[in-house]
């Protein structure tokens, strides 16, 4: 390993970077298999390499410099060793959920088919195989170079082990299925055949659809707080006549789903900058000289459930076309360490069908009785194609190229919103969705209660007693049974498109869609942020042409939509407030400006009130109306005595909670809202998902104000605006929580302070700009 001299001038470094980018065979270029890593402000690495394997090698090394302990934890999860390492009673992340370690490990033991994953990666192509090898080797090189010198959280720990290709594939598989079977991991592990006595028991009573919807919200499968905003503007609406993009993902601030910024160059082949989650050697959200893109979690369904008709007298056999077929009992075991340090073996049986594992969620109506059970078929399982999709985005010269890059159906669970320098704006939900259209839903309808789950809880259930209802009809196909790109919603416009996690249906008010599978989305607005965007984007356009500064101001204006829709009706009823607490709450909300800015008094109280009040049945004076999706639901049904009583109780409880936490009822948001991972006095603007604030911040792990304030653990993360000039991209971006997850690192909270101050750094992209912005030594890293 060799560091470039600190005395290397910006001019000389620019010449070297330009040579790397244009002429790898010249004497000034680094030797074969050597990458150059240059860091600029806030620790952003600019990595140049002669080939993709060396590029991935350097990406893994640079990422480990900032996040080695985080990656080591991810690998313990991928190996199914959390219970042995950290104890069975503790908990850990599995995708987007926190579960007991024993459940995480048993899921990994049952779900991972390493031979199948190896075949999937073989089919992903030579470039992605090379990048996987390079990433593994680069991480291991970092461990070897820093043995005994790792951050305190993992230094000297026996669980910090070299990565293997198996580990890498497994970690990526967990990311792929986190919107599918991983979200129901506990349901898979909780599925057990009914006791013999249950054969005589009646079928359970139907569950309410509202309860089913809430059960799925709690596991992140319906109205997940994790989401995003993205806007793309075309030449009709922008000040410079080129495309412009705002990308604003809302993702976790802790763990494997944290974003990390990077700029990647392979001379003559790739020059792309942006950010990624997971163990990724490619940019997942970002820009190059011609295009810029972002992603939002889409409404497309990643799996189907199959309602099994069980064979009479045998609850582990199910009928297919009238013939019994035996389930497979998959026995798995893990090692778990108890509080006393003793290690025991834990065994479990997972029941599998031709469709996939049996799952249960009684609150959603998914039970295993003597007559029926439910099996889950995950379309993203074995999806190793996503890296090639993102690599295609990084090479694209237009939104048309990006659209073509999606044809491999690698995009796992997101929409793509993009703009190009030619002035085009793209929306596409070309993601992984089972190929089940409206006709197949009708033909393969399950029981009435199960069929109703699609409209009420976005859960698709098919008749599992018919072989022709299995959408994965050709297992030998590279993408068996997925809805082809040609039948997924996509549009290119020259005015604007947007998405805030509702379906394609609301991409643009004037766009009309043809027939699209109900599994991709419907016409119901579930996200207040969608309504906010459909209000605020036209307002921006009414003020004039779009600029990056205008997009940035709009996002960080922090308007609280639900405050504006709800509080007037509450205040109008305040003369009937039934208690001192309710009157105190009314006074605080009367003075509130209905935004979620640092100085806003009343914002904390409203959030605590609305957490509860928004769940009251029939709370709205005007319920949702598809003919008025922007204006409804709105108001409070205070003329309904039952609703009004619950609303006052919610306000009283919110007042008590704020005061019990040690704050005045009208405490300013900027005295309470702060990140979960540090006690530095950094306070944050922004509002919760339920409030419709575009700049979405939330506290999922421990919701609600407490003595330590509102501790934010997800939300606005890698936020970027990108436009284009004659040289290429002009980008400003923030990684709100910083590049490093290491406590005490200068890059743990440096960008969070910029976020708090609403400052958007300009990103250096061109070689001379990178050279001028270099911080510290450049590192030249040679791959063996």
Coordinates of C-alpha atoms in Angstrom, one line a residue, residues 65-404:
X65 CA -12.5 3.1 6.6
X66 CA -15.8 4.7 7.7
X67 CA -18.0 1.7 8.7
X68 CA -15.9 -1.4 9.4
X69 CA -17.8 -2.3 12.6
X70 CA -21.1 -1.8 10.9
X71 CA -20.1 -4.2 8.1
X72 CA -18.7 -6.7 10.5
X73 CA -22.1 -6.8 12.3
X74 CA -23.9 -7.3 8.9
X75 CA -21.7 -10.3 8.2
X76 CA -22.5 -11.8 11.6
X77 CA -26.2 -11.6 10.6
X78 CA -25.5 -13.0 7.1
X79 CA -23.8 -16.0 8.7
X80 CA -26.7 -16.6 11.1
X81 CA -24.4 -16.2 14.2
X82 CA -26.0 -13.4 16.1
X83 CA -27.3 -15.6 18.9
X84 CA -23.9 -17.2 19.4
X85 CA -22.1 -13.9 19.1
X86 CA -24.3 -11.4 20.9
X87 CA -26.6 -13.7 22.9
X88 CA -30.0 -15.2 22.1
X89 CA -31.9 -12.7 24.3
X90 CA -30.6 -9.6 22.4
X91 CA -32.0 -8.4 19.1
X92 CA -30.7 -7.3 15.8
X93 CA -31.6 -6.0 12.4
X94 CA -33.0 -8.2 9.7
X95 CA -33.6 -5.9 6.7
X96 CA -35.9 -3.2 7.9
X97 CA -37.0 -5.0 11.1
X98 CA -35.5 -5.5 14.5
X99 CA -36.1 -9.1 15.7
X100 CA -34.7 -11.3 18.5
X101 CA -31.4 -12.7 17.5
X102 CA -32.6 -16.3 17.6
X103 CA -35.4 -15.4 15.1
X104 CA -32.8 -13.7 12.8
X105 CA -30.5 -16.7 12.9
X106 CA -33.2 -19.2 12.3
X107 CA -34.5 -17.2 9.4
X108 CA -31.1 -17.1 7.9
X109 CA -30.6 -20.8 8.4
X110 CA -33.9 -21.6 6.8
X111 CA -33.9 -19.1 4.0
X112 CA -30.4 -19.2 2.6
X113 CA -29.8 -21.6 -0.2
X114 CA -26.2 -21.0 -1.0
X115 CA -26.1 -23.1 -4.1
X116 CA -29.1 -21.3 -5.5
X117 CA -27.5 -17.9 -4.7
X118 CA -24.3 -18.9 -6.4
X119 CA -26.2 -19.8 -9.6
X120 CA -28.0 -16.5 -9.4
X121 CA -24.7 -14.6 -9.2
X122 CA -23.2 -16.7 -12.0
X123 CA -26.2 -15.6 -14.2
X124 CA -25.6 -11.9 -13.2
X125 CA -22.7 -11.6 -15.6
X126 CA -18.9 -11.4 -15.6
X127 CA -18.8 -7.7 -14.4
X128 CA -21.0 -8.3 -11.3
X129 CA -19.1 -11.5 -10.5
X130 CA -15.8 -9.5 -10.7
X131 CA -17.2 -6.7 -8.5
X132 CA -18.3 -9.3 -5.9
X133 CA -14.8 -10.8 -5.8
X134 CA -13.3 -7.3 -5.6
X135 CA -15.5 -6.2 -2.8
X136 CA -14.8 -9.2 -0.7
X137 CA -11.1 -8.9 -1.2
X138 CA -11.0 -5.2 -0.5
X139 CA -12.8 -5.5 2.8
X140 CA -10.5 -8.3 3.8
X141 CA -7.5 -6.2 2.8
X142 CA -8.7 -3.5 5.1
X143 CA -9.0 -5.9 8.0
X144 CA -5.5 -7.2 7.4
X145 CA -4.0 -3.7 7.1
X146 CA -5.7 -2.6 10.4
X147 CA -5.5 -5.6 12.6
X148 CA -5.6 -4.4 16.2
X149 CA -6.4 -0.9 15.1
X150 CA -10.1 -1.0 14.4
X151 CA -12.6 1.3 16.2
X152 CA -13.4 0.4 19.8
X153 CA -16.8 -1.1 19.0
X154 CA -15.2 -4.1 17.2
X155 CA -11.4 -3.9 17.8
X156 CA -10.1 -7.3 18.9
X157 CA -13.5 -8.9 18.7
X158 CA -13.5 -12.6 17.6
X159 CA -16.7 -11.9 15.5
X160 CA -14.8 -9.6 13.1
X161 CA -13.9 -12.2 10.5
X162 CA -12.9 -12.0 6.8
X163 CA -15.7 -11.8 4.3
X164 CA -16.4 -14.7 1.9
X165 CA -18.3 -14.7 -1.3
X166 CA -21.0 -16.6 0.5
X167 CA -21.3 -13.9 3.1
X168 CA -21.5 -11.2 0.4
X169 CA -24.3 -13.0 -1.5
X170 CA -26.2 -13.6 1.7
X171 CA -26.0 -10.0 2.8
X172 CA -27.3 -8.9 -0.6
X173 CA -30.1 -11.5 -0.5
X174 CA -31.3 -10.0 2.9
X175 CA -31.5 -6.6 1.3
X176 CA -33.4 -8.0 -1.7
X177 CA -36.0 -9.7 0.3
X178 CA -36.5 -7.1 3.1
X179 CA -39.7 -6.1 1.5
X180 CA -40.9 -9.7 1.2
X181 CA -40.2 -12.8 3.3
X182 CA -37.8 -11.1 5.6
X183 CA -40.6 -8.8 6.7
X184 CA -42.6 -11.9 7.8
X185 CA -39.6 -13.8 9.2
X186 CA -41.4 -14.2 12.5
X187 CA -44.5 -15.4 10.7
X188 CA -42.5 -18.0 8.9
X189 CA -40.9 -19.3 12.1
X190 CA -44.3 -19.2 13.9
X191 CA -46.0 -21.4 11.4
X192 CA -46.7 -24.8 13.1
X193 CA -49.2 -27.5 12.1
X194 CA -52.4 -27.4 14.2
X195 CA -52.7 -29.9 17.0
X196 CA -54.8 -33.0 16.2
X197 CA -57.6 -31.7 18.4
X198 CA -57.9 -28.6 16.2
X199 CA -59.3 -30.8 13.4
X200 CA -62.7 -30.6 15.1
X201 CA -62.4 -26.9 15.9
X202 CA -64.4 -24.4 13.8
X203 CA -62.5 -22.0 11.5
X204 CA -61.4 -18.8 13.3
X205 CA -63.7 -15.8 13.0
X206 CA -62.8 -13.4 10.2
X207 CA -60.6 -10.6 11.2
X208 CA -61.5 -7.0 10.6
X209 CA -59.8 -5.5 7.6
X210 CA -58.7 -2.5 9.7
X211 CA -56.9 -4.9 12.1
X212 CA -55.3 -6.8 9.2
X213 CA -54.0 -3.5 7.7
X214 CA -52.6 -2.5 11.1
X215 CA -50.8 -5.8 11.5
X216 CA -49.1 -5.4 8.1
X217 CA -48.1 -1.8 9.0
X218 CA -46.4 -3.1 12.1
X219 CA -44.1 -5.4 10.0
X220 CA -43.5 -2.6 7.4
X221 CA -45.5 -4.1 4.6
X222 CA -48.2 -1.4 4.4
X223 CA -47.5 2.3 4.6
X224 CA -44.0 1.8 5.8
X225 CA -42.5 4.9 7.3
X226 CA -39.4 4.2 5.1
X227 CA -39.9 5.9 1.8
X228 CA -38.7 8.9 -0.2
X229 CA -39.6 11.9 -2.4
X230 CA -38.3 12.5 -5.9
X231 CA -39.0 15.2 -8.4
X232 CA -37.8 15.3 -12.0
X233 CA -38.3 18.5 -14.1
X234 CA -38.0 18.7 -17.9
X235 CA -37.0 21.5 -20.3
X236 CA -40.5 23.0 -20.3
X237 CA -40.3 23.9 -16.7
X238 CA -36.6 24.5 -15.9
X239 CA -34.7 27.8 -15.9
X240 CA -31.9 26.5 -18.1
X241 CA -33.9 24.3 -20.4
X242 CA -32.2 21.1 -19.2
X243 CA -33.4 18.4 -16.8
X244 CA -33.3 18.9 -13.1
X245 CA -33.8 16.4 -10.2
X246 CA -34.4 16.4 -6.5
X247 CA -33.9 13.1 -4.7
X248 CA -34.9 12.8 -1.0
X249 CA -34.8 9.2 0.3
X250 CA -36.1 8.5 3.8
X251 CA -34.2 5.5 5.1
X252 CA -32.7 4.3 8.4
X253 CA -29.9 6.3 10.0
X254 CA -28.5 3.2 11.7
X255 CA -27.3 -0.2 10.2
X256 CA -26.9 -1.7 6.8
X257 CA -29.5 0.5 5.2
X258 CA -27.5 3.7 5.8
X259 CA -26.4 5.4 2.7
X260 CA -22.7 6.1 1.9
X261 CA -21.4 8.6 -0.7
X262 CA -18.9 7.8 -3.4
X263 CA -17.6 8.8 -6.8
X264 CA -16.6 6.0 -9.1
X265 CA -14.5 6.1 -12.3
X266 CA -13.3 3.4 -14.6
X267 CA -11.6 5.2 -17.4
X268 CA -13.6 5.3 -20.6
X269 CA -16.3 3.2 -19.1
X270 CA -17.9 4.7 -16.0
X271 CA -17.9 8.1 -14.2
X272 CA -20.7 8.3 -11.7
X273 CA -21.3 9.8 -8.3
X274 CA -23.9 9.4 -5.6
X275 CA -24.7 7.0 -2.7
X276 CA -25.7 3.4 -1.9
X277 CA -26.9 1.3 0.9
X278 CA -25.8 -2.2 1.9
X279 CA -22.6 -3.8 0.7
X280 CA -22.7 -2.2 -2.7
X281 CA -19.8 -1.6 -5.1
X282 CA -22.1 0.5 -7.4
X283 CA -23.9 3.8 -7.1
X284 CA -27.6 3.2 -6.5
X285 CA -28.8 6.9 -6.4
X286 CA -26.8 9.6 -8.1
X287 CA -25.7 11.2 -11.4
X288 CA -23.2 11.2 -14.2
X289 CA -22.4 13.8 -16.9
X290 CA -25.7 13.1 -18.7
X291 CA -28.4 11.8 -16.2
X292 CA -29.4 12.0 -12.6
X293 CA -31.8 9.7 -10.8
X294 CA -33.3 8.8 -7.4
X295 CA -35.5 6.1 -6.1
X296 CA -38.6 5.9 -4.0
X297 CA -40.1 2.7 -2.4
X298 CA -42.8 1.7 -4.8
X299 CA -46.3 0.2 -4.1
X300 CA -45.5 -2.9 -6.2
X301 CA -46.0 -6.1 -4.4
X302 CA -42.9 -8.4 -4.1
X303 CA -44.7 -11.6 -3.2
X304 CA -48.0 -13.4 -3.3
X305 CA -49.6 -15.6 -0.7
X306 CA -51.2 -18.8 -1.8
X307 CA -54.2 -20.0 0.2
X308 CA -53.7 -23.7 0.6
X309 CA -56.6 -26.2 0.8
X310 CA -55.3 -28.9 3.2
X311 CA -55.9 -32.6 2.7
X312 CA -58.6 -33.9 5.0
X313 CA -57.0 -35.5 8.1
X314 CA -53.4 -34.3 7.1
X315 CA -52.6 -30.7 7.9
X316 CA -49.1 -31.0 6.3
X317 CA -50.5 -32.0 2.9
X318 CA -52.3 -29.6 0.5
X319 CA -54.3 -30.2 -2.6
X320 CA -53.1 -29.2 -6.0
X321 CA -55.6 -29.8 -8.8
X322 CA -57.4 -32.2 -6.4
X323 CA -54.3 -34.3 -5.6
X324 CA -52.5 -34.2 -2.2
X325 CA -49.0 -32.9 -2.1
X326 CA -46.9 -33.2 1.0
X327 CA -45.2 -30.2 2.6
X328 CA -41.4 -30.4 3.2
X329 CA -40.3 -30.2 6.8
X330 CA -37.1 -28.3 6.8
X331 CA -35.1 -28.9 10.0
X332 CA -32.7 -26.1 10.9
X333 CA -30.6 -25.4 14.0
X334 CA -28.5 -22.6 15.4
X335 CA -26.2 -22.1 18.4
X336 CA -27.3 -19.6 21.0
X337 CA -25.5 -18.1 23.9
X338 CA -27.5 -17.6 27.1
X339 CA -27.0 -14.9 29.8
X340 CA -24.8 -17.3 31.7
X341 CA -22.5 -17.8 28.7
X342 CA -23.6 -21.3 28.1
X343 CA -24.1 -22.3 24.4
X344 CA -27.0 -24.5 23.5
X345 CA -28.3 -25.8 20.2
X346 CA -31.8 -24.5 19.2
X347 CA -33.7 -26.5 16.6
X348 CA -36.7 -25.5 14.6
X349 CA -38.8 -26.8 11.7
X350 CA -39.9 -24.6 8.8
X351 CA -42.7 -26.0 6.6
X352 CA -42.3 -25.5 2.8
X353 CA -44.5 -25.9 -0.2
X354 CA -44.0 -25.7 -3.9
X355 CA -44.7 -22.0 -3.6
X356 CA -42.5 -21.3 -0.6
X357 CA -42.7 -21.4 3.2
X358 CA -45.9 -21.5 5.2
X359 CA -46.4 -18.2 7.1
X360 CA -48.8 -17.1 9.8
X361 CA -50.0 -13.7 11.0
X362 CA -53.3 -14.2 12.9
X363 CA -54.1 -10.5 13.2
X364 CA -54.0 -10.3 9.4
X365 CA -56.2 -13.4 9.1
X366 CA -53.3 -15.7 8.1
X367 CA -53.7 -18.8 10.3
X368 CA -52.8 -22.5 9.9
X369 CA -55.9 -24.5 10.6
X370 CA -57.0 -28.1 9.8
X371 CA -58.5 -26.8 6.6
X372 CA -56.2 -24.1 5.2
X373 CA -52.8 -22.5 5.4
X374 CA -50.9 -19.8 3.6
X375 CA -47.6 -20.1 1.7
X376 CA -45.4 -17.1 0.6
X377 CA -43.8 -16.9 -2.8
X378 CA -41.1 -14.1 -2.9
X379 CA -40.3 -12.7 -6.3
X380 CA -37.1 -11.0 -5.1
X381 CA -35.5 -14.2 -3.7
X382 CA -32.3 -14.8 -5.6
X383 CA -32.4 -11.4 -7.3
X384 CA -28.7 -10.8 -8.1
X385 CA -29.6 -8.6 -11.1
X386 CA -29.9 -5.2 -9.3
X387 CA -26.2 -4.4 -9.5
X388 CA -26.2 -4.7 -13.3
X389 CA -29.2 -2.4 -13.4
X390 CA -27.5 0.3 -11.3
X391 CA -24.3 -0.1 -13.3
X392 CA -26.4 0.5 -16.4
X393 CA -27.7 3.7 -14.8
X394 CA -24.2 4.8 -14.2
X395 CA -23.3 4.4 -17.9
X396 CA -26.5 6.0 -19.3
X397 CA -26.4 9.0 -21.5
X398 CA -30.2 9.7 -21.4
X399 CA -33.3 8.6 -19.6
X400 CA -33.9 6.3 -22.6
X401 CA -30.7 4.4 -21.7
X402 CA -31.9 4.2 -18.1
X403 CA -35.2 2.8 -19.2
X404 CA -33.4 0.2 -21.2

